[in-house]
């Protein structure tokens, strides 16, 4: 018999990863969705919090969450759906979930039952409610630098024929090569639409370091619609949480009203995918009141952030806030002390992202920035690079240090060919997707690389008939190797990723390690 203060959680049923009606259940059930395998959660009718009298539930969507009334308490872990033998390994429970259980339980096997202590739930409700008005910065969180230790890397599988040429097959080939390269240094989780997950699994069948997890997404730009992880130190331990931005596809809400093209006509899946990823990984979610993409910011991990005016002050993003309002939200949610504003991003990156900084400038470590550079005064990039250099060379970071600036050569100007433009589904414009224009300049840059544990994966653009690009690939690799002396730099062909106006950094998102 349970103690009177104990209550059981309701179970929200799922069908193919989508939430249906939440009902009280009297019998334990093992939970299987397309994306996950969960422990059982037993239900008892009229289970209520003794202090608030609110119903106690466990709602299962793509990731389950424990709630009292409308207050989310914690997330249960999610594992990729795989056939599991009777001796399936235990699933470790995140600390927030452990604290809610009536018995000391740190891990459970699939099929086990969880009993939650009602008094602990009531206390958690009070704590979480008091934190609703607290910002991550006020709770001690900051955004780590990308060069800090990772638990892994998150990516999203491309599959839309309206965004990628030739049914996304060339892009999938490059995504596979990029994920395989990153997996040399850290684990990779590839999120894929249920309809294309089998293709992703086939691509990585020989690489156990890449795990495919089903998740409804619109596009493969995990950096932009994904969360920004934050961390804090508590009693000598590092806790990781996440900020979920109000992603609206590069200002798509306002652009649609103005009749301007958007990357995709419907970004509703991407708008919630970032939150779901955090829940899948058992991380606390902070909802930020800001239209933002992850590629528009870069942090040094010590309170300094770099961004561009072209993007963050673009009239399609947050015109109601203005510069000071945007700065305040960034400081409140990322624990920042100083924001460095550059004028514009890389040439060719104006139409869709409106000048993301991750194509142009990034931190290699605290006090050191990498800047895309050209000496060709006839190239539109020359003015952008020089104006950025003037800002960076005359400012200091949050610690008061002058910045070391390392110039990384730009590839030669690259343009989309007619054949590449025609490879996208012919109805893509009619259906509301951004047009792929032949002879349009592409935002090619080596700054758009991924920093992994002990490695760097950079894009390359050379090949037959592209002698200058091949030469600059080599020069950029040498420059990046000097900038990251303790990491191995690996180059991967990424022309098809570039055709969609991004590159390796845009399609990846680091998951900082906790300890």
Tab-separated table of C-alpha atoms in Angstrom:
chain	number	residue	atom	x	y	z
A	1	UNK	CA	0.000	0.000	0.000
A	2	UNK	CA	1.140	3.495	-0.715
A	3	UNK	CA	1.435	6.136	1.949
A	4	UNK	CA	-1.470	8.615	1.925
A	5	UNK	CA	0.799	11.402	0.704
A	6	UNK	CA	1.704	9.471	-2.433
A	7	UNK	CA	-0.119	9.930	-5.721
A	8	UNK	CA	0.256	8.417	-9.136
A	9	UNK	CA	0.560	10.294	-12.410
A	10	UNK	CA	-1.939	10.269	-15.237
A	11	UNK	CA	-0.842	9.068	-18.606
A	12	UNK	CA	-1.351	11.122	-21.769
A	13	UNK	CA	-1.695	8.612	-24.597
A	14	UNK	CA	0.151	9.059	-27.867
A	15	UNK	CA	-0.413	7.910	-31.399
A	16	UNK	CA	2.495	8.061	-33.828
A	17	UNK	CA	4.224	10.689	-31.722
A	18	UNK	CA	1.199	13.037	-31.569
A	19	UNK	CA	-0.630	13.809	-28.358
A	20	UNK	CA	-4.258	12.751	-28.022
A	21	UNK	CA	-6.677	13.128	-25.139
A	22	UNK	CA	-5.216	12.765	-21.664
A	23	UNK	CA	-7.124	10.163	-19.662
A	24	UNK	CA	-6.811	8.560	-16.249
A	25	UNK	CA	-5.662	4.953	-16.534
A	26	UNK	CA	-5.951	2.273	-13.888
A	27	UNK	CA	-3.456	-0.206	-15.337
A	28	UNK	CA	0.259	0.223	-16.033
A	29	UNK	CA	1.253	0.347	-19.687
A	30	UNK	CA	4.542	0.354	-21.485
A	31	UNK	CA	4.883	3.504	-23.581
A	32	UNK	CA	6.126	3.261	-27.165
A	33	UNK	CA	6.109	6.089	-29.685
A	34	UNK	CA	7.868	6.288	-33.001
A	35	UNK	CA	10.576	8.367	-31.402
A	36	UNK	CA	11.004	6.906	-27.972
A	37	UNK	CA	10.675	4.163	-25.395
A	38	UNK	CA	9.604	5.315	-21.955
A	39	UNK	CA	9.068	3.731	-18.543
A	40	UNK	CA	5.464	3.038	-17.602
A	41	UNK	CA	3.575	5.690	-15.729
A	42	UNK	CA	0.593	4.418	-13.757
A	43	UNK	CA	-2.551	6.472	-13.365
A	44	UNK	CA	-5.013	6.776	-10.521
A	45	UNK	CA	-8.348	8.541	-10.856
A	46	UNK	CA	-8.758	11.842	-9.007
A	47	UNK	CA	-5.051	12.138	-8.200
A	48	UNK	CA	-4.651	15.706	-6.990
A	49	UNK	CA	-2.061	17.896	-5.366
A	50	UNK	CA	-2.909	18.122	-1.629
A	51	UNK	CA	-2.060	21.831	-1.485
A	52	UNK	CA	-3.543	23.171	-4.716
A	53	UNK	CA	-6.119	20.441	-5.506
A	54	UNK	CA	-4.938	20.575	-9.120
A	55	UNK	CA	-4.903	17.328	-11.122
A	56	UNK	CA	-1.542	15.602	-11.343
A	57	UNK	CA	-0.689	14.358	-14.817
A	58	UNK	CA	2.029	13.019	-17.006
A	59	UNK	CA	1.509	14.360	-20.518
A	60	UNK	CA	3.236	12.408	-23.255
A	61	UNK	CA	4.018	14.098	-26.547
A	62	UNK	CA	7.289	13.399	-28.328
A	63	UNK	CA	8.798	13.830	-24.843
A	64	UNK	CA	6.799	13.301	-21.648
A	65	UNK	CA	6.532	15.995	-18.997
A	66	UNK	CA	5.345	15.778	-15.419
A	67	UNK	CA	2.824	18.514	-14.659
A	68	UNK	CA	0.603	19.677	-11.842
A	69	UNK	CA	-2.226	21.717	-13.276
A	70	UNK	CA	-0.553	23.867	-15.922
A	71	UNK	CA	2.874	23.861	-14.271
A	72	UNK	CA	5.519	21.680	-15.902
A	73	UNK	CA	7.802	20.143	-13.298
A	74	UNK	CA	10.285	18.014	-15.175
A	75	UNK	CA	10.902	16.004	-18.310
A	76	UNK	CA	11.460	12.268	-18.580
A	77	UNK	CA	14.297	10.999	-20.767
A	78	UNK	CA	13.661	9.870	-24.336
A	79	UNK	CA	15.595	7.216	-26.186
A	80	UNK	CA	15.588	6.425	-29.897
A	81	UNK	CA	13.055	3.772	-30.805
A	82	UNK	CA	14.836	0.465	-31.209
A	83	UNK	CA	13.888	-3.180	-30.624
A	84	UNK	CA	14.742	-3.804	-26.975
A	85	UNK	CA	15.512	-7.242	-25.481
A	86	UNK	CA	14.084	-8.266	-22.072
A	87	UNK	CA	17.393	-7.268	-20.520
A	88	UNK	CA	17.122	-3.719	-21.850
A	89	UNK	CA	19.513	-1.316	-20.120
A	90	UNK	CA	18.256	1.055	-17.466
A	91	UNK	CA	17.226	4.565	-18.419
A	92	UNK	CA	18.780	7.161	-16.118
A	93	UNK	CA	16.334	9.715	-14.752
A	94	UNK	CA	17.251	13.416	-14.699
A	95	UNK	CA	17.717	14.903	-11.229
A	96	UNK	CA	14.472	16.945	-11.385
A	97	UNK	CA	12.527	13.716	-11.907
A	98	UNK	CA	14.410	11.833	-9.172
A	99	UNK	CA	13.443	14.482	-6.625
A	100	UNK	CA	9.752	13.949	-7.366
A	101	UNK	CA	9.708	10.200	-6.771
A	102	UNK	CA	8.463	8.645	-3.533
A	103	UNK	CA	11.422	6.252	-3.456
A	104	UNK	CA	15.074	6.893	-4.201
A	105	UNK	CA	15.270	5.924	-7.847
A	106	UNK	CA	18.057	7.001	-10.176
A	107	UNK	CA	17.333	4.706	-13.107
A	108	UNK	CA	14.536	2.449	-14.344
A	109	UNK	CA	14.111	-0.221	-16.958
A	110	UNK	CA	11.561	0.196	-19.755
A	111	UNK	CA	8.298	-1.124	-18.360
A	112	UNK	CA	8.936	-0.035	-14.774
A	113	UNK	CA	6.413	2.104	-12.880
A	114	UNK	CA	7.089	5.534	-11.415
A	115	UNK	CA	5.363	6.716	-8.234
A	116	UNK	CA	5.575	10.432	-7.527
A	117	UNK	CA	5.454	11.922	-4.039
A	118	UNK	CA	2.661	14.495	-3.923
A	119	UNK	CA	4.358	16.675	-1.300
A	120	UNK	CA	7.496	16.864	-3.440
A	121	UNK	CA	5.321	17.736	-6.408
A	122	UNK	CA	3.640	20.543	-4.497
A	123	UNK	CA	7.005	21.960	-3.461
A	124	UNK	CA	8.265	21.722	-7.022
A	125	UNK	CA	5.197	23.588	-8.246
A	126	UNK	CA	5.914	26.428	-5.848
A	127	UNK	CA	9.572	26.573	-6.876
A	128	UNK	CA	8.821	26.427	-10.590
A	129	UNK	CA	6.047	29.016	-10.299
A	130	UNK	CA	8.416	31.403	-8.537
A	131	UNK	CA	10.923	30.885	-11.372
A	132	UNK	CA	8.438	31.819	-14.084
A	133	UNK	CA	9.318	35.474	-13.609
A	134	UNK	CA	13.006	34.717	-13.095
A	135	UNK	CA	15.303	34.947	-16.097
A	136	UNK	CA	18.135	32.485	-16.741
A	137	UNK	CA	20.658	35.234	-15.973
A	138	UNK	CA	19.087	35.862	-12.560
A	139	UNK	CA	19.405	32.128	-11.856
A	140	UNK	CA	23.111	32.136	-12.710
A	141	UNK	CA	22.963	30.770	-16.269
A	142	UNK	CA	25.236	31.917	-19.093
A	143	UNK	CA	25.698	30.781	-22.685
A	144	UNK	CA	28.874	28.658	-23.011
A	145	UNK	CA	31.356	29.144	-25.821
A	146	UNK	CA	31.096	26.620	-28.634
A	147	UNK	CA	34.702	25.612	-27.975
A	148	UNK	CA	33.802	24.264	-24.513
A	149	UNK	CA	33.234	20.558	-23.851
A	150	UNK	CA	30.228	18.977	-25.573
A	151	UNK	CA	28.035	16.027	-24.692
A	152	UNK	CA	27.274	15.738	-28.401
A	153	UNK	CA	25.989	17.390	-31.550
A	154	UNK	CA	22.403	17.758	-32.830
A	155	UNK	CA	21.522	17.798	-36.535
A	156	UNK	CA	18.351	17.612	-38.662
A	157	UNK	CA	17.962	15.388	-41.736
A	158	UNK	CA	17.093	17.255	-44.991
A	159	UNK	CA	14.288	15.782	-47.084
A	160	UNK	CA	12.237	18.513	-48.789
A	161	UNK	CA	12.302	18.530	-52.625
A	162	UNK	CA	11.054	22.124	-52.455
A	163	UNK	CA	14.212	23.242	-50.658
A	164	UNK	CA	16.877	20.858	-51.912
A	165	UNK	CA	17.633	19.828	-55.458
A	166	UNK	CA	17.145	16.310	-56.788
A	167	UNK	CA	14.847	15.252	-53.921
A	168	UNK	CA	17.504	16.284	-51.399
A	169	UNK	CA	19.760	13.336	-52.301
A	170	UNK	CA	22.939	15.423	-52.877
A	171	UNK	CA	22.271	17.327	-49.649
A	172	UNK	CA	21.710	14.088	-47.732
A	173	UNK	CA	25.040	12.815	-48.996
A	174	UNK	CA	26.786	15.915	-47.657
A	175	UNK	CA	24.901	15.836	-44.346
A	176	UNK	CA	26.028	12.231	-43.970
A	177	UNK	CA	29.661	13.134	-44.613
A	178	UNK	CA	29.482	16.054	-42.179
A	179	UNK	CA	27.862	13.966	-39.426
A	180	UNK	CA	30.407	11.195	-39.932
A	181	UNK	CA	33.232	13.729	-39.673
A	182	UNK	CA	31.852	15.216	-36.450
A	183	UNK	CA	31.290	11.742	-34.990
A	184	UNK	CA	35.064	11.222	-35.032
A	185	UNK	CA	35.119	13.639	-32.108
A	186	UNK	CA	31.722	13.412	-30.367
A	187	UNK	CA	28.341	11.623	-30.619
A	188	UNK	CA	25.816	12.958	-33.136
A	189	UNK	CA	22.025	12.806	-32.887
A	190	UNK	CA	20.304	13.139	-36.265
A	191	UNK	CA	16.666	14.229	-35.944
A	192	UNK	CA	14.586	13.130	-38.915
A	193	UNK	CA	10.989	13.314	-40.052
A	194	UNK	CA	9.216	9.963	-39.573
A	195	UNK	CA	8.728	9.776	-43.363
A	196	UNK	CA	12.468	9.970	-44.080
A	197	UNK	CA	13.919	8.424	-40.924
A	198	UNK	CA	14.597	5.101	-42.652
A	199	UNK	CA	16.767	6.883	-45.223
A	200	UNK	CA	18.721	8.495	-42.409
A	201	UNK	CA	19.137	5.180	-40.599
A	202	UNK	CA	20.400	3.568	-43.792
A	203	UNK	CA	22.933	6.367	-44.232
A	204	UNK	CA	24.419	5.721	-40.788
A	205	UNK	CA	23.937	1.957	-40.489
A	206	UNK	CA	27.693	1.462	-40.208
A	207	UNK	CA	28.310	4.326	-37.793
A	208	UNK	CA	27.136	3.624	-34.213
A	209	UNK	CA	28.214	7.118	-33.150
A	210	UNK	CA	25.316	8.678	-35.082
A	211	UNK	CA	21.855	8.052	-33.609
A	212	UNK	CA	18.719	8.762	-35.639
A	213	UNK	CA	15.699	10.018	-33.668
A	214	UNK	CA	12.337	10.759	-35.258
A	215	UNK	CA	11.103	14.320	-34.869
A	216	UNK	CA	8.767	16.329	-37.124
A	217	UNK	CA	10.772	19.184	-38.679
A	218	UNK	CA	10.387	21.439	-41.709
A	219	UNK	CA	14.031	21.924	-42.573
A	220	UNK	CA	17.523	20.776	-41.616
A	221	UNK	CA	18.829	24.068	-40.163
A	222	UNK	CA	19.166	22.858	-36.590
A	223	UNK	CA	21.299	25.837	-35.611
A	224	UNK	CA	18.538	28.280	-36.423
A	225	UNK	CA	15.358	26.628	-35.130
A	226	UNK	CA	17.134	24.683	-32.422
A	227	UNK	CA	17.606	25.801	-28.813
A	228	UNK	CA	20.520	27.751	-27.380
A	229	UNK	CA	21.947	25.845	-24.438
A	230	UNK	CA	22.938	27.657	-21.266
A	231	UNK	CA	24.786	26.427	-18.187
A	232	UNK	CA	25.501	27.311	-14.579
A	233	UNK	CA	27.673	25.993	-11.760
A	234	UNK	CA	25.870	24.729	-8.654
A	235	UNK	CA	27.972	23.369	-5.786
A	236	UNK	CA	30.816	22.552	-8.144
A	237	UNK	CA	28.571	20.838	-10.685
A	238	UNK	CA	27.618	22.181	-14.080
A	239	UNK	CA	23.913	22.197	-14.922
A	240	UNK	CA	22.731	22.624	-18.509
A	241	UNK	CA	19.372	24.081	-19.562
A	242	UNK	CA	18.081	25.560	-22.804
A	243	UNK	CA	16.534	28.694	-24.252
A	244	UNK	CA	13.768	28.158	-26.782
A	245	UNK	CA	13.497	31.164	-29.078
A	246	UNK	CA	10.301	32.261	-30.799
A	247	UNK	CA	11.448	30.987	-34.192
A	248	UNK	CA	9.446	32.373	-37.103
A	249	UNK	CA	11.641	31.356	-40.036
A	250	UNK	CA	13.860	34.424	-40.431
A	251	UNK	CA	11.145	36.997	-39.857
A	252	UNK	CA	8.643	35.040	-41.913
A	253	UNK	CA	5.607	36.426	-40.090
A	254	UNK	CA	6.269	40.001	-41.192
A	255	UNK	CA	7.809	39.032	-44.542
A	256	UNK	CA	4.627	37.168	-45.476
A	257	UNK	CA	2.517	40.218	-44.700
A	258	UNK	CA	4.780	42.299	-46.939
A	259	UNK	CA	4.593	39.765	-49.758
A	260	UNK	CA	8.274	38.873	-49.422
A	261	UNK	CA	9.566	35.303	-49.916
A	262	UNK	CA	10.146	33.076	-46.902
A	263	UNK	CA	12.344	30.000	-46.609
A	264	UNK	CA	9.301	27.755	-46.130
A	265	UNK	CA	5.566	28.595	-46.206
A	266	UNK	CA	4.829	26.773	-42.943
A	267	UNK	CA	7.434	26.591	-40.179
A	268	UNK	CA	5.130	25.358	-37.402
A	269	UNK	CA	7.101	22.133	-36.890
A	270	UNK	CA	10.399	23.977	-36.549
A	271	UNK	CA	8.784	26.466	-34.170
A	272	UNK	CA	8.315	23.735	-31.542
A	273	UNK	CA	11.136	21.317	-32.419
A	274	UNK	CA	13.731	23.207	-30.398
A	275	UNK	CA	11.661	22.896	-27.239
A	276	UNK	CA	11.041	19.211	-27.907
A	277	UNK	CA	14.764	18.518	-28.259
A	278	UNK	CA	15.392	20.079	-24.858
A	279	UNK	CA	12.602	17.998	-23.319
A	280	UNK	CA	13.918	14.848	-24.989
A	281	UNK	CA	17.261	15.452	-23.303
A	282	UNK	CA	15.751	16.172	-19.889
A	283	UNK	CA	16.705	19.865	-19.887
A	284	UNK	CA	14.776	22.734	-18.336
A	285	UNK	CA	13.247	25.004	-20.980
A	286	UNK	CA	13.215	28.800	-20.824
A	287	UNK	CA	10.868	30.404	-23.358
A	288	UNK	CA	12.409	33.637	-24.664
A	289	UNK	CA	10.169	36.439	-25.996
A	290	UNK	CA	12.309	37.092	-29.059
A	291	UNK	CA	12.266	36.118	-32.733
A	292	UNK	CA	15.809	34.798	-33.121
A	293	UNK	CA	17.840	32.170	-34.967
A	294	UNK	CA	20.859	30.468	-33.430
A	295	UNK	CA	23.057	31.425	-36.368
A	296	UNK	CA	22.582	35.109	-35.611
A	297	UNK	CA	24.620	35.044	-32.377
A	298	UNK	CA	28.049	33.881	-31.196
A	299	UNK	CA	29.145	33.764	-27.538
A	300	UNK	CA	32.611	33.736	-25.989
A	301	UNK	CA	31.322	31.865	-22.918
A	302	UNK	CA	32.385	34.700	-20.621
A	303	UNK	CA	29.600	37.209	-21.109
A	304	UNK	CA	30.373	38.600	-24.576
A	305	UNK	CA	28.242	38.086	-27.677
A	306	UNK	CA	28.781	39.195	-31.279
A	307	UNK	CA	25.953	39.764	-33.771
A	308	UNK	CA	25.072	41.917	-36.786
A	309	UNK	CA	22.805	44.935	-37.017
A	310	UNK	CA	21.675	43.697	-40.424
A	311	UNK	CA	20.002	40.657	-38.859
A	312	UNK	CA	18.932	41.469	-35.310
A	313	UNK	CA	17.716	44.955	-36.220
A	314	UNK	CA	16.067	43.817	-39.451
A	315	UNK	CA	12.481	45.158	-39.612
A	316	UNK	CA	11.118	41.609	-39.983
A	317	UNK	CA	12.477	40.372	-36.652
A	318	UNK	CA	11.570	42.358	-33.523
A	319	UNK	CA	10.692	45.902	-34.609
A	320	UNK	CA	8.676	46.487	-31.428
A	321	UNK	CA	11.751	46.086	-29.232
A	322	UNK	CA	14.475	48.134	-30.872
A	323	UNK	CA	18.164	47.722	-30.164
A	324	UNK	CA	17.997	48.311	-26.407
A	325	UNK	CA	15.066	45.949	-25.978
A	326	UNK	CA	16.780	43.193	-27.962
A	327	UNK	CA	19.969	43.631	-25.942
A	328	UNK	CA	18.028	43.307	-22.693
A	329	UNK	CA	16.365	40.040	-23.719
A	330	UNK	CA	19.716	38.601	-24.835
A	331	UNK	CA	21.329	39.606	-21.546
A	332	UNK	CA	18.436	38.222	-19.496
A	333	UNK	CA	18.329	34.849	-21.257
A	334	UNK	CA	22.002	34.244	-22.113
A	335	UNK	CA	23.683	35.838	-19.094
A	336	UNK	CA	25.532	38.402	-21.202
A	337	UNK	CA	27.401	41.495	-20.062
A	338	UNK	CA	28.405	42.952	-23.427
A	339	UNK	CA	27.129	42.717	-27.003
A	340	UNK	CA	29.338	43.662	-29.958
A	341	UNK	CA	27.339	44.850	-32.959
A	342	UNK	CA	28.809	44.474	-36.445
A	343	UNK	CA	27.330	46.192	-39.501
A	344	UNK	CA	26.517	43.395	-41.952
A	345	UNK	CA	27.229	39.725	-42.481
A	346	UNK	CA	28.834	37.916	-45.417
A	347	UNK	CA	28.039	39.038	-48.974
A	348	UNK	CA	25.274	36.898	-50.479
A	349	UNK	CA	23.576	36.254	-47.129
A	350	UNK	CA	21.121	39.139	-47.278
A	351	UNK	CA	17.925	37.652	-48.733
A	352	UNK	CA	16.984	34.832	-46.335
A	353	UNK	CA	18.848	35.137	-43.021
A	354	UNK	CA	19.597	38.846	-43.409
A	355	UNK	CA	23.229	38.562	-42.431
A	356	UNK	CA	23.771	35.846	-39.834
A	357	UNK	CA	26.970	36.414	-37.906
A	358	UNK	CA	27.935	32.711	-37.989
A	359	UNK	CA	28.835	33.166	-41.651
A	360	UNK	CA	31.114	36.071	-40.866
A	361	UNK	CA	32.634	36.224	-37.381
A	362	UNK	CA	33.000	33.844	-34.416
A	363	UNK	CA	34.926	33.306	-31.194
A	364	UNK	CA	37.708	30.717	-31.290
A	365	UNK	CA	38.194	31.182	-27.533
A	366	UNK	CA	37.662	34.032	-25.065
A	367	UNK	CA	39.441	37.133	-26.336
A	368	UNK	CA	39.979	35.803	-29.879
A	369	UNK	CA	37.681	36.220	-32.885
A	370	UNK	CA	37.877	34.828	-36.406
A	371	UNK	CA	36.782	37.200	-39.185
A	372	UNK	CA	36.014	36.420	-42.834
A	373	UNK	CA	38.449	38.460	-44.908
A	374	UNK	CA	39.195	39.531	-48.467
A	375	UNK	CA	41.810	41.932	-49.849
A	376	UNK	CA	39.852	42.430	-53.073
A	377	UNK	CA	38.516	45.991	-52.907
A	378	UNK	CA	36.209	45.269	-55.850
A	379	UNK	CA	34.404	42.586	-53.858
A	380	UNK	CA	31.360	43.816	-51.867
A	381	UNK	CA	32.737	41.737	-49.014
A	382	UNK	CA	35.734	44.065	-48.645
A	383	UNK	CA	33.731	46.911	-47.066
A	384	UNK	CA	31.879	44.525	-44.750
A	385	UNK	CA	35.085	42.921	-43.505
A	386	UNK	CA	36.897	46.228	-43.022
A	387	UNK	CA	34.023	47.845	-41.152
A	388	UNK	CA	33.819	44.812	-38.873
A	389	UNK	CA	37.576	44.943	-38.294
A	390	UNK	CA	37.302	48.597	-37.266
A	391	UNK	CA	34.667	47.716	-34.654
A	392	UNK	CA	36.463	44.642	-33.323
A	393	UNK	CA	39.859	46.336	-33.112
A	394	UNK	CA	38.545	49.293	-31.100
A	395	UNK	CA	36.358	47.481	-28.574
A	396	UNK	CA	36.902	45.235	-25.579
A	397	UNK	CA	35.033	42.172	-24.383
A	398	UNK	CA	33.036	41.761	-21.165
A	399	UNK	CA	36.270	41.110	-19.264
A	400	UNK	CA	37.858	44.328	-20.562
A	401	UNK	CA	40.282	42.551	-22.916
A	402	UNK	CA	41.211	43.858	-26.342
A	403	UNK	CA	40.346	41.281	-28.970
A	404	UNK	CA	42.832	39.298	-31.006
A	405	UNK	CA	41.501	39.232	-34.581
A	406	UNK	CA	42.453	36.343	-36.866
A	407	UNK	CA	41.622	36.907	-40.530
A	408	UNK	CA	40.314	33.822	-42.321
A	409	UNK	CA	40.413	34.153	-46.128
A	410	UNK	CA	37.101	34.020	-47.964
A	411	UNK	CA	36.640	31.592	-50.852
A	412	UNK	CA	36.322	33.254	-54.250
A	413	UNK	CA	32.828	34.534	-55.094
A	414	UNK	CA	30.658	31.503	-55.888
A	415	UNK	CA	27.333	31.512	-57.734
A	416	UNK	CA	24.396	29.137	-58.181
A	417	UNK	CA	24.330	27.563	-61.640
A	418	UNK	CA	21.237	27.195	-63.827
A	419	UNK	CA	21.410	23.428	-63.445
A	420	UNK	CA	21.500	23.700	-59.666
A	421	UNK	CA	18.567	26.127	-59.634
A	422	UNK	CA	16.486	23.884	-61.885
A	423	UNK	CA	17.093	20.855	-59.669
A	424	UNK	CA	14.589	22.052	-57.056
A	425	UNK	CA	10.946	20.956	-57.472
A	426	UNK	CA	9.353	23.190	-60.151
A	427	UNK	CA	6.414	24.062	-57.885
A	428	UNK	CA	8.551	25.384	-55.030
A	429	UNK	CA	7.815	29.063	-55.734
A	430	UNK	CA	4.103	28.476	-56.350
A	431	UNK	CA	3.853	26.678	-53.005
A	432	UNK	CA	5.488	29.554	-51.148
A	433	UNK	CA	9.100	28.436	-50.850
A	434	UNK	CA	11.985	30.845	-51.350
A	435	UNK	CA	13.054	30.973	-55.022
A	436	UNK	CA	16.396	29.502	-56.058
A	437	UNK	CA	17.816	32.072	-58.469
A	438	UNK	CA	20.517	31.111	-61.005
A	439	UNK	CA	23.696	33.206	-61.016
A	440	UNK	CA	22.878	34.443	-57.513
A	441	UNK	CA	25.909	34.898	-55.262
A	442	UNK	CA	26.170	32.278	-52.543
A	443	UNK	CA	27.230	33.124	-48.959
A	444	UNK	CA	30.400	31.037	-49.107
A	445	UNK	CA	32.693	31.312	-46.086
A	446	UNK	CA	34.959	29.176	-43.929
A	447	UNK	CA	33.775	30.845	-40.713
A	448	UNK	CA	30.699	28.611	-40.923
A	449	UNK	CA	32.451	25.624	-39.323
A	450	UNK	CA	31.660	23.364	-36.371
A	451	UNK	CA	33.942	23.150	-33.337
A	452	UNK	CA	33.830	19.677	-31.767
A	453	UNK	CA	35.636	18.004	-28.875
A	454	UNK	CA	39.197	17.956	-30.163
A	455	UNK	CA	38.235	18.777	-33.737
A	456	UNK	CA	36.937	21.323	-36.228
A	457	UNK	CA	34.851	20.408	-39.284
A	458	UNK	CA	35.068	23.083	-41.994
A	459	UNK	CA	33.426	23.451	-45.424
A	460	UNK	CA	35.372	23.165	-48.660
A	461	UNK	CA	34.373	24.419	-52.101
A	462	UNK	CA	37.131	23.425	-54.518
A	463	UNK	CA	37.179	20.750	-57.179
A	464	UNK	CA	37.691	20.238	-60.920
A	465	UNK	CA	37.642	23.577	-62.716
A	466	UNK	CA	37.732	25.480	-59.424
A	467	UNK	CA	41.455	26.007	-58.986
A	468	UNK	CA	41.190	29.233	-56.985
A	469	UNK	CA	38.587	27.746	-54.644
A	470	UNK	CA	40.791	24.683	-54.159
A	471	UNK	CA	43.752	26.920	-53.332
A	472	UNK	CA	41.755	28.939	-50.815
A	473	UNK	CA	40.389	25.747	-49.242
A	474	UNK	CA	43.969	24.871	-48.380
A	475	UNK	CA	44.828	28.346	-47.103
A	476	UNK	CA	41.712	28.416	-44.936
A	477	UNK	CA	42.471	24.993	-43.474
A	478	UNK	CA	45.965	26.186	-42.532
A	479	UNK	CA	44.547	29.360	-40.972
A	480	UNK	CA	41.945	27.457	-38.972
A	481	UNK	CA	44.524	24.918	-37.824
A	482	UNK	CA	46.623	27.782	-36.439
A	483	UNK	CA	43.545	29.312	-34.820
A	484	UNK	CA	42.685	25.967	-33.169
A	485	UNK	CA	46.136	24.504	-32.411
A	486	UNK	CA	44.794	21.812	-30.059
A	487	UNK	CA	42.172	20.488	-32.484
A	488	UNK	CA	42.293	18.520	-35.704
A	489	UNK	CA	40.738	20.437	-38.620
A	490	UNK	CA	38.841	18.314	-41.155
A	491	UNK	CA	37.445	19.671	-44.443
A	492	UNK	CA	34.198	18.330	-45.946
A	493	UNK	CA	32.614	19.208	-49.308
A	494	UNK	CA	29.417	21.161	-48.701
A	495	UNK	CA	28.386	22.794	-51.984
A	496	UNK	CA	24.795	21.541	-51.757
A	497	UNK	CA	24.405	22.835	-48.224
A	498	UNK	CA	25.688	26.185	-49.502
A	499	UNK	CA	23.081	26.200	-52.291
A	500	UNK	CA	20.454	26.607	-49.568
A	501	UNK	CA	22.282	29.657	-48.144
A	502	UNK	CA	24.062	28.066	-45.192
A	503	UNK	CA	26.799	25.680	-44.218
A	504	UNK	CA	28.168	23.331	-41.571
A	505	UNK	CA	27.619	25.572	-38.556
A	506	UNK	CA	24.049	26.265	-39.719
A	507	UNK	CA	23.070	22.592	-39.777
A	508	UNK	CA	24.578	21.678	-36.399
A	509	UNK	CA	23.926	22.584	-32.766
A	510	UNK	CA	26.264	21.707	-29.924
A	511	UNK	CA	24.932	20.108	-26.729
A	512	UNK	CA	27.201	21.328	-23.896
A	513	UNK	CA	28.379	18.764	-21.386
A	514	UNK	CA	27.286	18.786	-17.755
A	515	UNK	CA	29.444	17.539	-14.919
